[in-house]
Structures are given as structure tokens and as C-alpha cells.
mmCIF file of C-alpha atoms in Angstrom:
data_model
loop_
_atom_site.group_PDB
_atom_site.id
_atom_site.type_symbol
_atom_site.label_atom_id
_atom_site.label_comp_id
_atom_site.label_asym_id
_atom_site.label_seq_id
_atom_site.Cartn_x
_atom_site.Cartn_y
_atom_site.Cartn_z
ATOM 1 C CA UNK A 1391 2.141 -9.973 38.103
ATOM 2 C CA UNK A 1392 5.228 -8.008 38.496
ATOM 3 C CA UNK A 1393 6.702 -10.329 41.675
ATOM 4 C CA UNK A 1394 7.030 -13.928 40.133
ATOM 5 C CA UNK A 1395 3.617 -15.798 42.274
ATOM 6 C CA UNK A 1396 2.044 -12.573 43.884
ATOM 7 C CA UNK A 1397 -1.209 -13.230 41.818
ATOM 8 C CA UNK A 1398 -2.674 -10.360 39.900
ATOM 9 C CA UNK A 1399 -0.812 -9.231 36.328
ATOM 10 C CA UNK A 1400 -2.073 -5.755 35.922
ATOM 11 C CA UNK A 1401 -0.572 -3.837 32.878
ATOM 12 C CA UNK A 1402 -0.830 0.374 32.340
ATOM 13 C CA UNK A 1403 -0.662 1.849 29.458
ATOM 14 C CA UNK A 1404 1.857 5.630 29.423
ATOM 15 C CA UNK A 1405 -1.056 7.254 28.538
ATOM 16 C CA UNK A 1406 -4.020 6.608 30.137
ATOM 17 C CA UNK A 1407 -6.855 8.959 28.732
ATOM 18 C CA UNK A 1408 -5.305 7.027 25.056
ATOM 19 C CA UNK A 1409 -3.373 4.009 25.487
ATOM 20 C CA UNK A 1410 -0.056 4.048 23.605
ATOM 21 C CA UNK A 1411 2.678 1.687 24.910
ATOM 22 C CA UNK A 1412 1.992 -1.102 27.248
ATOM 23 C CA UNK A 1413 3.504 -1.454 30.328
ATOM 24 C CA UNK A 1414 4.268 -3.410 33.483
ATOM 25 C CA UNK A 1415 3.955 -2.554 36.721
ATOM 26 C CA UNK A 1416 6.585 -3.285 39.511
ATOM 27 C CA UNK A 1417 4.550 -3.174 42.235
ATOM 28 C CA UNK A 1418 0.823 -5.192 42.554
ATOM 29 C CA UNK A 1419 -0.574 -2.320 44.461
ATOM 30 C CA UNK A 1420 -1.389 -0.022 41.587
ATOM 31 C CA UNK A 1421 -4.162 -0.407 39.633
ATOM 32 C CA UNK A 1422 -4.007 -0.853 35.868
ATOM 33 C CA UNK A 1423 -6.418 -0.842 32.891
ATOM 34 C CA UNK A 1424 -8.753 -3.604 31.936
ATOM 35 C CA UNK A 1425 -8.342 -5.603 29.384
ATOM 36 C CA UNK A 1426 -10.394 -7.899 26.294
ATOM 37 C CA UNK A 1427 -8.959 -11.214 24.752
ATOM 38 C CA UNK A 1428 -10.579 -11.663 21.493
ATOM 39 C CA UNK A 1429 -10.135 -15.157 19.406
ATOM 40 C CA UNK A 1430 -8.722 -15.049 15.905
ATOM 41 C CA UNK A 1431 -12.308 -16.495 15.034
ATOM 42 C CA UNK A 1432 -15.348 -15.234 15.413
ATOM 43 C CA UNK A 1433 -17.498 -17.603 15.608
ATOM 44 C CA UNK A 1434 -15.277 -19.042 18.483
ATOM 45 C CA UNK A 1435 -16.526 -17.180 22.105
ATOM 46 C CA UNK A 1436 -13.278 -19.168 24.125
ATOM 47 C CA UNK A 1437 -9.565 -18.754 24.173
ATOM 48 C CA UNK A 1438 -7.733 -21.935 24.077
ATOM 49 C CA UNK A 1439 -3.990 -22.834 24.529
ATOM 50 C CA UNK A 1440 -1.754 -22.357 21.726
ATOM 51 C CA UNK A 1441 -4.584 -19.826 19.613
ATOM 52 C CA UNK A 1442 -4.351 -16.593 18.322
ATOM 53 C CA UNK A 1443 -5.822 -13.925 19.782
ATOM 54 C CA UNK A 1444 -6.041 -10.077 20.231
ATOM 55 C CA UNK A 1445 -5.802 -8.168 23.119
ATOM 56 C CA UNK A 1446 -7.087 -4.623 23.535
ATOM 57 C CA UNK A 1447 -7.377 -2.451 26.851
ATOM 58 C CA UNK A 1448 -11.203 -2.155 27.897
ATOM 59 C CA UNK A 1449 -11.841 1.931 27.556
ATOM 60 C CA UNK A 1450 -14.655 3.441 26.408
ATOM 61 C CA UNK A 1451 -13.265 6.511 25.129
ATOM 62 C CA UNK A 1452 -12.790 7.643 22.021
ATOM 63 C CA UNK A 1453 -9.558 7.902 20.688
ATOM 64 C CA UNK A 1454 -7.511 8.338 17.634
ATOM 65 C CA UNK A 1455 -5.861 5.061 17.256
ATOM 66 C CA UNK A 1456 -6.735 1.389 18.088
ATOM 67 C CA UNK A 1457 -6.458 -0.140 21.389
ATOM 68 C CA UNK A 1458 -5.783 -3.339 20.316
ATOM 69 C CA UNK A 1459 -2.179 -4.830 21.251
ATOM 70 C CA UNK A 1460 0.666 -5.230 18.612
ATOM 71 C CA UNK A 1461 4.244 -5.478 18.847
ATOM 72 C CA UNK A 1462 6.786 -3.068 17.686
ATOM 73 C CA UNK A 1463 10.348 -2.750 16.582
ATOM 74 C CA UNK A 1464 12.107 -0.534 18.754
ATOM 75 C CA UNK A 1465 14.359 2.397 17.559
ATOM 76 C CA UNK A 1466 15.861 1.889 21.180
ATOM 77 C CA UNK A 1467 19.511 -0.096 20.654
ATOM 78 C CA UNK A 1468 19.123 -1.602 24.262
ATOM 79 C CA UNK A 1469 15.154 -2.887 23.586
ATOM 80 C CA UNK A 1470 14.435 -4.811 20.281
ATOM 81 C CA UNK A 1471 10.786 -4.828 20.489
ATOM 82 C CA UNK A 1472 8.168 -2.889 22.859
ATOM 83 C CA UNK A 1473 4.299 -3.848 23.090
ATOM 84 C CA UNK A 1474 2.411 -0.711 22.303
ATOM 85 C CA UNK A 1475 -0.937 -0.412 20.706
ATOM 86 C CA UNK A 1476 -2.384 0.674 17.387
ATOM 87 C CA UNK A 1477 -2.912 -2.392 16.360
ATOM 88 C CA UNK A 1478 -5.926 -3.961 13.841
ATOM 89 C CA UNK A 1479 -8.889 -6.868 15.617
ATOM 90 C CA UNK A 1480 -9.071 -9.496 14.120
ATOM 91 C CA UNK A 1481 -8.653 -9.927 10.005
ATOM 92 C CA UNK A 1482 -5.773 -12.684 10.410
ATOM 93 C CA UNK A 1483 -2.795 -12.539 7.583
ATOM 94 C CA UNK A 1484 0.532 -11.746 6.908
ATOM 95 C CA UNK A 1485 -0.458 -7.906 7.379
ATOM 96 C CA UNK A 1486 -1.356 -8.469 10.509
ATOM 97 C CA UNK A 1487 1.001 -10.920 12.208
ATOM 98 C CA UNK A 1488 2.287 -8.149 14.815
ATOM 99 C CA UNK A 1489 -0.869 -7.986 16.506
ATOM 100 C CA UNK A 1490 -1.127 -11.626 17.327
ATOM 101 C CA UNK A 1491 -0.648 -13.181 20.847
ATOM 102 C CA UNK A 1492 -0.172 -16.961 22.525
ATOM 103 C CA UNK A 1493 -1.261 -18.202 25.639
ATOM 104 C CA UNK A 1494 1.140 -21.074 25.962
ATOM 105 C CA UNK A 1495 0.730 -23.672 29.060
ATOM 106 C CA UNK A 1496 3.991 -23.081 30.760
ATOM 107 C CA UNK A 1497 5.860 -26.327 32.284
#
């Protein structure tokens, strides 16, 4: 979520026909795009603390480019790195290190 205990957590994407970049909503009244966590393994059908995994928006459509999460270094002086998408499922290696996420256990 946006506000810090309001629930939700929906993300957008600047394009939404094609997902590039991944954003953030300020406000938990509009309505982003679903999303699919995928473990690093598998043969593993739960995400656990502390794992890799993938995450891709949910769409259907066809596009020209992956919708799988990865991060990316930012041309942008004031922003080091930007979530977009583009990135590769699964296949876990040094290639691929950019499209890896954490759930961590916070506290």
C-alpha cells in the first residue's frame, strides 16, 4: 500500500496494454494490475521467507517483451535503480540475478 497500514499494495505498470516500468500508486483507490509470484524452483508450488522468486504482472496479452519483474540501473542521476520489466522466469544464475526478489519478515 501506498499509506503505511491502509491494507492493499496495488502496483501499475506506465503502460498498461504492455507493462514496462513498475510503479506505485499514491492513493489505494485506483486499481492496479494483478500480479504472479513464482518460486526459484519448480518443483516448489509455495513462497517462503527469505526465497527467491519472480514476479510478473498477470496479463494475458501478447506482448513484445517479458512481464516478469527485474531491476534496472537508472540513467536518472536522482534514482539509482527503477523496477521495470523485461525480465527472464525462472533459470537462476549470475545472468539472471536482476530479476530476483525477497520476501523478508519485517521486525
Amino acid at each position: 500500500s501506498a499509506i503505511w497500514g491502509a491494507g492493499g499494495g496495488d502496483v501499475s505498470a506506465t503502460n498498461k496494454t504492455c507493462p514496462d516500468d513498475v510503479i506505485q500508486y499514491s492513493s489505494d483507490q485506483l486499481q492496479g494490475l494483478p500480479v504472479t509470484f513464482s518460486p526459484a524452483s519448480s518443483e516448489d508450488d509455495v513462497i517462503r521467507v527469505s526465497t527467491d522468486l519472480n514476479i510478473k504482472f498477470s496479463i494475458k496479452k501478447a506482448c513484445d517483451h517479458s512481464s516478469v519483474w527485474k531491476i534496472q540501473k537508472s540513467s536518472n542521476s536522482e534514482v539509482q535503480w527503477f523496477v521495470t520489466t523485461g525480465g527472464e522466469e525462472g533459470n537462476p544464475g549470475v545472468d539472471t540475478l536482476t530479476n530476483w526478489f525477497k520476501i523478508e519478515k519485517a521486525g
